[in-house]
mmCIF file of C-alpha atoms in Angstrom:
data_model
loop_
_atom_site.group_PDB
_atom_site.id
_atom_site.type_symbol
_atom_site.label_atom_id
_atom_site.label_comp_id
_atom_site.label_asym_id
_atom_site.label_seq_id
_atom_site.Cartn_x
_atom_site.Cartn_y
_atom_site.Cartn_z
ATOM 1 C CA MET A 1 23.949 7.810 22.941
ATOM 2 C CA ASN A 2 20.517 6.896 24.362
ATOM 3 C CA GLU A 3 19.106 3.403 23.933
ATOM 4 C CA ILE A 4 15.783 1.607 24.305
ATOM 5 C CA ILE A 5 15.098 -2.131 24.209
ATOM 6 C CA ILE A 6 11.660 -3.501 23.361
ATOM 7 C CA GLN A 7 10.867 -7.148 24.129
ATOM 8 C CA LEU A 8 8.453 -8.960 21.817
ATOM 9 C CA GLU A 9 6.202 -10.959 24.102
ATOM 10 C CA GLU A 10 3.516 -13.370 22.860
ATOM 11 C CA ILE A 11 4.408 -12.382 19.289
ATOM 12 C CA THR A 12 6.428 -14.414 16.800
ATOM 13 C CA PRO A 13 9.354 -12.095 15.944
ATOM 14 C CA LYS A 14 9.832 -13.580 12.462
ATOM 15 C CA GLU A 15 6.221 -12.762 11.509
ATOM 16 C CA PHE A 16 6.396 -9.289 13.022
ATOM 17 C CA PHE A 17 9.728 -8.488 11.350
ATOM 18 C CA GLY A 18 8.379 -9.651 7.957
ATOM 19 C CA THR A 19 9.998 -11.596 5.126
ATOM 20 C CA GLY A 20 13.627 -10.515 4.861
ATOM 21 C CA ASN A 21 12.995 -8.085 7.751
ATOM 22 C CA GLU A 22 10.947 -5.911 5.368
ATOM 23 C CA ASN A 23 8.883 -4.413 8.219
ATOM 24 C CA ILE A 24 12.032 -3.437 10.105
ATOM 25 C CA LYS A 25 13.385 -1.835 6.924
ATOM 26 C CA LEU A 26 10.251 0.347 6.768
ATOM 27 C CA LEU A 27 10.826 1.392 10.381
ATOM 28 C CA LYS A 28 14.424 2.293 9.563
ATOM 29 C CA LYS A 29 13.300 4.287 6.535
ATOM 30 C CA HIS A 30 10.851 6.269 8.681
ATOM 31 C CA PHE A 31 13.392 6.863 11.450
ATOM 32 C CA PRO A 32 16.640 7.435 9.487
ATOM 33 C CA LYS A 33 18.369 9.184 12.410
ATOM 34 C CA LEU A 34 17.996 6.161 14.688
ATOM 35 C CA LYS A 35 20.074 3.007 14.619
ATOM 36 C CA ILE A 36 17.563 0.145 14.795
ATOM 37 C CA VAL A 37 18.637 -3.456 15.407
ATOM 38 C CA ALA A 38 16.234 -6.430 15.452
ATOM 39 C CA ARG A 39 17.558 -9.693 16.865
ATOM 40 C CA GLY A 40 15.876 -12.638 18.506
ATOM 41 C CA ASN A 41 12.802 -11.342 20.310
ATOM 42 C CA GLN A 42 14.244 -7.851 20.845
ATOM 43 C CA ILE A 43 14.254 -4.577 18.982
ATOM 44 C CA LYS A 44 16.935 -2.108 20.037
ATOM 45 C CA ALA A 45 17.102 1.514 18.988
ATOM 46 C CA PHE A 46 19.873 4.081 19.555
ATOM 47 C CA GLY A 47 19.653 7.845 19.127
ATOM 48 C CA GLU A 48 18.270 11.092 20.510
ATOM 49 C CA GLU A 49 15.841 10.764 23.399
ATOM 50 C CA GLU A 50 12.994 12.630 21.674
ATOM 51 C CA LEU A 51 13.201 10.435 18.583
ATOM 52 C CA LEU A 52 13.418 7.302 20.722
ATOM 53 C CA ASP A 53 10.220 8.286 22.555
ATOM 54 C CA GLU A 54 8.413 8.728 19.245
ATOM 55 C CA PHE A 55 9.826 5.425 17.935
ATOM 56 C CA ASN A 56 8.713 3.638 21.108
ATOM 57 C CA ARG A 57 5.180 5.062 20.777
ATOM 58 C CA ARG A 58 4.844 4.096 17.121
ATOM 59 C CA LEU A 59 6.302 0.629 17.626
ATOM 60 C CA ASN A 60 3.854 -0.063 20.462
ATOM 61 C CA MET A 61 0.985 0.969 18.162
ATOM 62 C CA LEU A 62 2.236 -1.580 15.623
ATOM 63 C CA LEU A 63 2.665 -4.276 18.278
ATOM 64 C CA LYS A 64 -0.907 -3.769 19.549
ATOM 65 C CA HIS A 65 -2.281 -3.981 16.027
ATOM 66 C CA PHE A 66 -0.258 -7.104 15.252
ATOM 67 C CA ALA A 67 -1.290 -8.782 18.516
ATOM 68 C CA LYS A 68 -4.947 -8.233 17.586
ATOM 69 C CA TYR A 69 -4.922 -9.021 13.847
ATOM 70 C CA ASN A 70 -1.733 -11.106 13.511
ATOM 71 C CA LYS A 71 -0.956 -9.244 10.302
ATOM 72 C CA LEU A 72 1.086 -6.280 9.093
ATOM 73 C CA ASP A 73 1.535 -4.923 5.603
ATOM 74 C CA GLU A 74 3.312 -1.970 4.045
ATOM 75 C CA ASN A 75 0.157 0.158 3.839
ATOM 76 C CA LEU A 76 -0.743 -0.400 7.494
ATOM 77 C CA ILE A 77 2.807 0.287 8.706
ATOM 78 C CA GLU A 78 2.962 3.541 6.745
ATOM 79 C CA ARG A 79 -0.406 4.618 8.093
ATOM 80 C CA VAL A 80 0.534 3.819 11.709
ATOM 81 C CA LEU A 81 3.843 5.645 11.356
ATOM 82 C CA THR A 82 2.161 8.779 9.974
ATOM 83 C CA SER A 83 -1.127 8.820 11.932
ATOM 84 C CA ASN A 84 -1.829 11.230 14.767
ATOM 85 C CA THR A 85 -3.956 8.742 16.711
ATOM 86 C CA SER A 86 -5.009 5.110 16.425
ATOM 87 C CA ASP A 87 -8.438 6.306 15.251
ATOM 88 C CA ASP A 88 -6.799 7.116 11.897
ATOM 89 C CA TYR A 89 -6.123 3.448 11.150
ATOM 90 C CA LYS A 90 -8.127 1.397 13.656
ATOM 91 C CA THR A 91 -11.296 -0.372 12.522
ATOM 92 C CA SER A 92 -13.568 -3.023 13.989
ATOM 93 C CA SER A 93 -12.634 -6.675 13.537
ATOM 94 C CA GLN A 94 -15.881 -7.170 11.575
ATOM 95 C CA SER A 95 -14.783 -4.762 8.852
ATOM 96 C CA GLY A 96 -11.736 -6.914 8.110
ATOM 97 C CA GLU A 97 -13.781 -10.063 7.514
ATOM 98 C CA THR A 98 -14.356 -11.555 4.077
ATOM 99 C CA ILE A 99 -16.906 -9.413 2.249
ATOM 100 C CA VAL A 100 -17.754 -11.989 -0.381
ATOM 101 C CA HIS A 101 -16.462 -15.320 -1.698
ATOM 102 C CA GLY A 102 -15.566 -14.645 -5.289
ATOM 103 C CA VAL A 103 -14.981 -16.815 -8.352
ATOM 104 C CA ASN A 104 -12.760 -19.882 -7.771
ATOM 105 C CA GLY A 105 -12.997 -19.388 -4.009
ATOM 106 C CA LYS A 106 -11.273 -16.004 -4.066
ATOM 107 C CA LEU A 107 -11.715 -14.286 -0.686
ATOM 108 C CA ILE A 108 -12.511 -10.625 -1.194
ATOM 109 C CA LYS A 109 -11.742 -8.440 1.821
ATOM 110 C CA ALA A 110 -11.059 -4.803 2.573
ATOM 111 C CA GLN A 111 -7.266 -4.632 2.452
ATOM 112 C CA THR A 112 -6.437 -1.267 4.009
ATOM 113 C CA ALA A 113 -7.572 0.804 6.986
ATOM 114 C CA ASN A 114 -9.649 3.189 4.890
ATOM 115 C CA GLN A 115 -11.203 0.374 2.871
ATOM 116 C CA ARG A 116 -12.271 -1.148 6.202
ATOM 117 C CA LYS A 117 -13.694 2.245 7.214
ATOM 118 C CA LEU A 118 -15.681 2.211 3.969
ATOM 119 C CA VAL A 119 -17.096 -1.195 4.928
ATOM 120 C CA GLU A 120 -18.028 0.101 8.396
ATOM 121 C CA LEU A 121 -19.636 3.278 7.093
ATOM 122 C CA MET A 122 -21.663 1.338 4.525
ATOM 123 C CA ARG A 123 -23.058 -0.851 7.298
ATOM 124 C CA LYS A 124 -24.055 2.168 9.397
ATOM 125 C CA ASN A 125 -25.320 4.539 6.684
ATOM 126 C CA ASP A 126 -27.593 4.342 3.654
ATOM 127 C CA MET A 127 -25.446 6.817 1.712
ATOM 128 C CA VAL A 128 -21.655 6.928 1.678
ATOM 129 C CA PHE A 129 -19.107 8.965 -0.284
ATOM 130 C CA ALA A 130 -15.744 7.226 -0.907
ATOM 131 C CA ILE A 131 -13.190 9.731 -2.166
ATOM 132 C CA GLY A 132 -9.631 9.023 -3.229
ATOM 133 C CA PRO A 133 -7.128 8.601 -6.070
ATOM 134 C CA ALA A 134 -6.953 5.767 -8.588
ATOM 135 C CA GLY A 135 -6.096 2.323 -7.298
ATOM 136 C CA THR A 136 -7.371 2.775 -3.731
ATOM 137 C CA GLY A 137 -10.062 0.107 -4.132
ATOM 138 C CA LYS A 138 -13.089 2.404 -3.800
ATOM 139 C CA THR A 139 -15.089 0.849 -6.624
ATOM 140 C CA TYR A 140 -13.882 -2.716 -6.078
ATOM 141 C CA THR A 141 -14.735 -2.681 -2.366
ATOM 142 C CA GLY A 142 -18.075 -1.056 -3.160
ATOM 143 C CA VAL A 143 -18.980 -3.691 -5.756
ATOM 144 C CA ALA A 144 -18.050 -6.421 -3.248
ATOM 145 C CA LEU A 145 -20.405 -4.864 -0.677
ATOM 146 C CA ALA A 146 -23.153 -4.676 -3.317
ATOM 147 C CA VAL A 147 -22.703 -8.355 -4.262
ATOM 148 C CA GLN A 148 -22.750 -9.295 -0.567
ATOM 149 C CA ALA A 149 -26.015 -7.371 -0.080
ATOM 150 C CA LEU A 150 -27.548 -9.111 -3.103
ATOM 151 C CA LYS A 151 -26.439 -12.590 -2.025
ATOM 152 C CA SER A 152 -27.767 -12.068 1.507
ATOM 153 C CA LYS A 153 -31.078 -10.773 0.055
ATOM 154 C CA GLU A 154 -30.708 -7.367 1.739
ATOM 155 C CA VAL A 155 -31.452 -5.856 -1.694
ATOM 156 C CA LYS A 156 -33.116 -7.196 -4.826
ATOM 157 C CA ARG A 157 -30.830 -5.602 -7.393
ATOM 158 C CA ILE A 158 -27.512 -3.884 -7.991
ATOM 159 C CA ILE A 159 -27.338 -0.733 -10.086
ATOM 160 C CA LEU A 160 -23.932 0.493 -11.238
ATOM 161 C CA THR A 161 -23.614 3.780 -13.064
ATOM 162 C CA ARG A 162 -21.042 6.254 -14.333
ATOM 163 C CA PRO A 163 -21.262 9.606 -16.107
ATOM 164 C CA ALA A 164 -20.245 8.939 -19.727
ATOM 165 C CA VAL A 165 -17.781 11.816 -19.940
ATOM 166 C CA GLU A 166 -15.321 11.705 -22.819
ATOM 167 C CA ALA A 167 -11.913 11.765 -21.120
ATOM 168 C CA GLY A 168 -10.067 13.397 -23.974
ATOM 169 C CA GLU A 169 -11.606 10.978 -26.476
ATOM 170 C CA ASN A 170 -14.461 11.387 -28.913
ATOM 171 C CA LEU A 171 -17.242 8.906 -28.180
ATOM 172 C CA GLY A 172 -18.904 9.548 -31.537
ATOM 173 C CA PHE A 173 -15.968 8.076 -33.438
ATOM 174 C CA LEU A 174 -16.000 4.773 -31.553
ATOM 175 C CA PRO A 175 -17.431 1.911 -33.646
ATOM 176 C CA GLY A 176 -20.665 0.084 -32.858
ATOM 177 C CA ASP A 177 -24.115 0.779 -31.458
ATOM 178 C CA LEU A 178 -24.848 2.734 -28.257
ATOM 179 C CA LYS A 179 -24.199 -0.222 -25.930
ATOM 180 C CA GLU A 180 -20.895 -1.040 -27.628
ATOM 181 C CA LYS A 181 -19.848 2.592 -27.396
ATOM 182 C CA LEU A 182 -20.718 2.832 -23.721
ATOM 183 C CA ASP A 183 -19.351 -0.531 -22.539
ATOM 184 C CA PRO A 184 -15.710 0.692 -22.398
ATOM 185 C CA TYR A 185 -16.795 3.320 -19.853
ATOM 186 C CA MET A 186 -18.362 0.595 -17.725
ATOM 187 C CA GLN A 187 -15.482 -1.887 -18.068
ATOM 188 C CA PRO A 188 -14.054 -1.414 -14.524
ATOM 189 C CA LEU A 189 -17.479 -2.299 -13.125
ATOM 190 C CA TYR A 190 -17.706 -5.433 -15.298
ATOM 191 C CA ASP A 191 -14.156 -6.405 -14.257
ATOM 192 C CA ALA A 192 -15.019 -6.216 -10.561
ATOM 193 C CA LEU A 193 -18.215 -8.227 -11.019
ATOM 194 C CA ARG A 194 -16.371 -10.952 -12.965
ATOM 195 C CA ASP A 195 -14.124 -11.485 -9.923
ATOM 196 C CA MET A 196 -17.125 -12.014 -7.679
ATOM 197 C CA ILE A 197 -19.842 -13.752 -9.707
ATOM 198 C CA ALA A 198 -19.474 -16.788 -11.981
ATOM 199 C CA PRO A 199 -19.819 -15.887 -15.710
ATOM 200 C CA GLU A 200 -23.078 -17.776 -16.319
ATOM 201 C CA LYS A 201 -24.721 -16.324 -13.199
ATOM 202 C CA LEU A 202 -23.491 -12.825 -14.017
ATOM 203 C CA ALA A 203 -24.899 -13.063 -17.546
ATOM 204 C CA GLN A 204 -28.221 -14.227 -16.091
ATOM 205 C CA TYR A 205 -28.301 -11.359 -13.567
ATOM 206 C CA ILE A 206 -27.621 -8.805 -16.324
ATOM 207 C CA GLU A 207 -30.168 -10.414 -18.645
ATOM 208 C CA ASN A 208 -32.997 -10.331 -16.070
ATOM 209 C CA GLY A 209 -32.099 -6.882 -14.697
ATOM 210 C CA THR A 210 -30.933 -8.033 -11.262
ATOM 211 C CA ILE A 211 -27.666 -6.268 -12.101
ATOM 212 C CA GLN A 212 -27.933 -3.123 -14.195
ATOM 213 C CA ILE A 213 -24.924 -1.245 -15.563
ATOM 214 C CA ALA A 214 -25.827 1.985 -17.301
ATOM 215 C CA PRO A 215 -24.684 5.586 -17.871
ATOM 216 C CA LEU A 216 -25.889 8.148 -15.364
ATOM 217 C CA ALA A 217 -28.258 9.754 -17.895
ATOM 218 C CA PHE A 218 -30.311 6.527 -17.824
ATOM 219 C CA MET A 219 -31.152 7.134 -14.122
ATOM 220 C CA ARG A 220 -33.302 10.191 -14.821
ATOM 221 C CA GLY A 221 -36.949 9.778 -13.819
ATOM 222 C CA ARG A 222 -36.378 6.502 -11.954
ATOM 223 C CA THR A 223 -36.933 5.648 -8.288
ATOM 224 C CA LEU A 224 -34.184 3.296 -7.169
ATOM 225 C CA ASP A 225 -35.583 1.179 -4.345
ATOM 226 C CA ASN A 226 -34.563 -2.217 -2.892
ATOM 227 C CA ALA A 227 -31.212 -1.655 -4.557
ATOM 228 C CA PHE A 228 -27.518 -1.200 -3.861
ATOM 229 C CA VAL A 229 -26.586 1.667 -6.153
ATOM 230 C CA ILE A 230 -23.019 2.746 -6.959
ATOM 231 C CA LEU A 231 -22.216 5.978 -8.766
ATOM 232 C CA ASP A 232 -18.621 5.613 -9.942
ATOM 233 C CA GLU A 233 -16.383 8.465 -11.185
ATOM 234 C CA GLY A 234 -18.654 10.946 -9.423
ATOM 235 C CA GLN A 235 -16.173 13.789 -9.963
ATOM 236 C CA ASN A 236 -17.398 13.933 -13.573
ATOM 237 C CA THR A 237 -20.979 14.776 -12.663
ATOM 238 C CA THR A 238 -22.349 18.296 -12.990
ATOM 239 C CA HIS A 239 -24.444 20.013 -10.305
ATOM 240 C CA ALA A 240 -27.667 18.970 -12.075
ATOM 241 C CA GLN A 241 -26.557 15.357 -12.595
ATOM 242 C CA MET A 242 -25.504 14.913 -8.961
ATOM 243 C CA LYS A 243 -28.733 16.405 -7.621
ATOM 244 C CA MET A 244 -30.729 14.211 -10.011
ATOM 245 C CA PHE A 245 -28.872 11.086 -8.882
ATOM 246 C CA LEU A 246 -29.122 11.776 -5.145
ATOM 247 C CA THR A 247 -32.868 12.304 -5.397
ATOM 248 C CA ARG A 248 -33.390 8.901 -7.116
ATOM 249 C CA MET A 249 -32.997 7.164 -3.720
ATOM 250 C CA GLY A 250 -35.982 4.969 -2.905
ATOM 251 C CA LYS A 251 -36.967 2.716 -0.010
ATOM 252 C CA ASN A 252 -34.487 0.143 1.260
ATOM 253 C CA ALA A 253 -31.724 1.574 -0.911
ATOM 254 C CA LYS A 254 -27.992 1.865 -0.317
ATOM 255 C CA PHE A 255 -26.108 4.549 -2.255
ATOM 256 C CA LEU A 256 -22.325 4.577 -2.639
ATOM 257 C CA LEU A 257 -20.712 7.452 -4.522
ATOM 258 C CA THR A 258 -17.044 7.178 -5.465
ATOM 259 C CA GLY A 259 -14.729 9.659 -7.106
ATOM 260 C CA ASP A 260 -11.345 11.286 -7.410
ATOM 261 C CA PRO A 261 -11.495 15.106 -7.357
ATOM 262 C CA GLY A 262 -7.989 15.099 -8.863
ATOM 263 C CA GLN A 263 -9.196 13.516 -12.134
ATOM 264 C CA ILE A 264 -12.019 15.744 -13.345
ATOM 265 C CA ASP A 265 -12.741 15.449 -17.084
ATOM 266 C CA LEU A 266 -15.503 18.067 -17.213
ATOM 267 C CA PRO A 267 -15.192 21.138 -19.442
ATOM 268 C CA ARG A 268 -13.275 24.034 -17.872
ATOM 269 C CA ARG A 269 -15.259 26.255 -15.494
ATOM 270 C CA THR A 270 -17.816 23.469 -14.915
ATOM 271 C CA ILE A 271 -18.196 22.785 -11.191
ATOM 272 C CA SER A 272 -17.894 19.123 -10.213
ATOM 273 C CA GLY A 273 -21.125 17.839 -8.701
ATOM 274 C CA LEU A 274 -19.094 15.600 -6.416
ATOM 275 C CA LYS A 275 -17.004 18.438 -4.966
ATOM 276 C CA GLU A 276 -20.154 20.466 -4.396
ATOM 277 C CA ALA A 277 -22.010 17.542 -2.762
ATOM 278 C CA LEU A 278 -19.152 16.930 -0.330
ATOM 279 C CA LEU A 279 -19.489 20.529 0.907
ATOM 280 C CA VAL A 280 -23.287 20.635 0.935
ATOM 281 C CA LEU A 281 -23.808 17.241 2.622
ATOM 282 C CA LYS A 282 -20.853 17.040 5.020
ATOM 283 C CA ASP A 283 -23.008 17.637 8.118
ATOM 284 C CA VAL A 284 -26.094 15.658 7.081
ATOM 285 C CA GLU A 285 -26.846 12.834 9.504
ATOM 286 C CA GLY A 286 -27.020 9.398 7.872
ATOM 287 C CA ILE A 287 -24.425 10.222 5.201
ATOM 288 C CA GLY A 288 -20.924 8.819 5.684
ATOM 289 C CA MET A 289 -17.728 10.024 4.065
ATOM 290 C CA VAL A 290 -14.353 8.286 3.831
ATOM 291 C CA PHE A 291 -11.261 9.817 2.249
ATOM 292 C CA LEU A 292 -8.728 7.351 0.892
ATOM 293 C CA ASP A 293 -5.173 8.323 -0.032
ATOM 294 C CA ASP A 294 -2.028 6.895 -1.589
ATOM 295 C CA LYS A 295 -1.480 4.638 1.456
ATOM 296 C CA ASP A 296 -4.607 2.758 0.354
ATOM 297 C CA VAL A 297 -3.304 2.033 -3.158
ATOM 298 C CA VAL A 298 -3.483 -1.714 -3.745
ATOM 299 C CA ARG A 299 -2.162 -1.758 -7.316
ATOM 300 C CA HIS A 300 1.537 -1.945 -8.207
ATOM 301 C CA LYS A 301 3.672 -0.075 -5.646
ATOM 302 C CA LEU A 302 4.779 2.337 -8.391
ATOM 303 C CA VAL A 303 1.211 3.701 -8.525
ATOM 304 C CA LYS A 304 1.778 5.318 -5.116
ATOM 305 C CA LYS A 305 4.883 7.038 -6.409
ATOM 306 C CA VAL A 306 3.096 8.200 -9.565
ATOM 307 C CA ILE A 307 0.259 9.713 -7.480
ATOM 308 C CA ALA A 308 2.756 11.454 -5.187
ATOM 309 C CA ALA A 309 4.784 12.802 -8.123
ATOM 310 C CA TYR A 310 1.728 14.238 -9.856
ATOM 311 C CA ARG A 311 0.456 15.709 -6.589
ATOM 312 C CA ASN A 312 3.720 17.630 -6.306
ATOM 313 C CA ILE A 313 3.391 19.273 -9.722
ATOM 314 C CA GLU A 314 -0.347 19.827 -9.368
ATOM 315 C CA ASN A 315 0.282 21.788 -6.178
ATOM 316 C CA ILE A 316 2.655 24.150 -7.984
ATOM 317 C CA ASP A 317 1.086 27.417 -9.130
ATOM 318 C CA VAL A 318 1.826 27.926 -12.814
#
């Protein structure tokens, strides 16, 4: 049986191995045909030469990342172990910095490789599409970037919008006036803001229009300048709505469009404006696109498994 020994130099083994050797357990799970032993400042692996070469390559990618950032987590390990090159998970050190100091001193940062790519793209481009399933932090990271831009006076206002599509529910039967009916659609945006801005200040911003949260239909006819604008749930826009929104962009504006093409609530045979825009705009200079996946899920770990399970049945032709 072939064997390789990797020495951990200038790295604290306990931190690299993780609490209860959880990082080593992930390695073992990914390489089930190898016998992997971690002791002291050594990692030994036994098995077929081809698998050992691959293990050695992946482990060195992890060691380089850890040496630079002094941090590993389950999402990063999975991404490193399944990436073709380091470009698939590597980001600049700047993109991992605190985006904004939230309520009660909460430090809000991009937590995964693709969230950090979103931060980078938003700094380099005036329009960015962030595409991925639920729980990948698209909207939350975007709102943090918007709050940062407002606090640093890069923009004068934040505009958050969503298409008010009835996801299997009848809006007309909800109680209350128009605002009360629409607020549930906007709740995820309010939730993110409450993490980042103190309640009194947030109320003041909303009252004076510094922060505006409104359905997409309310954007028609406006020119959105000096603003950080987020269109959330973009998969539920039609062709006309998406074109209308994209052409609202004014001077000194930042546009972030988020969506999950796997959760379209539009009527059957209606083309998603988001899907169409991704095709039409993919080669336009100045527009960035980042595609998040289940490795970026930052909710409960079961969410990843739910997404994977549904992907399996959704890929089956019925």
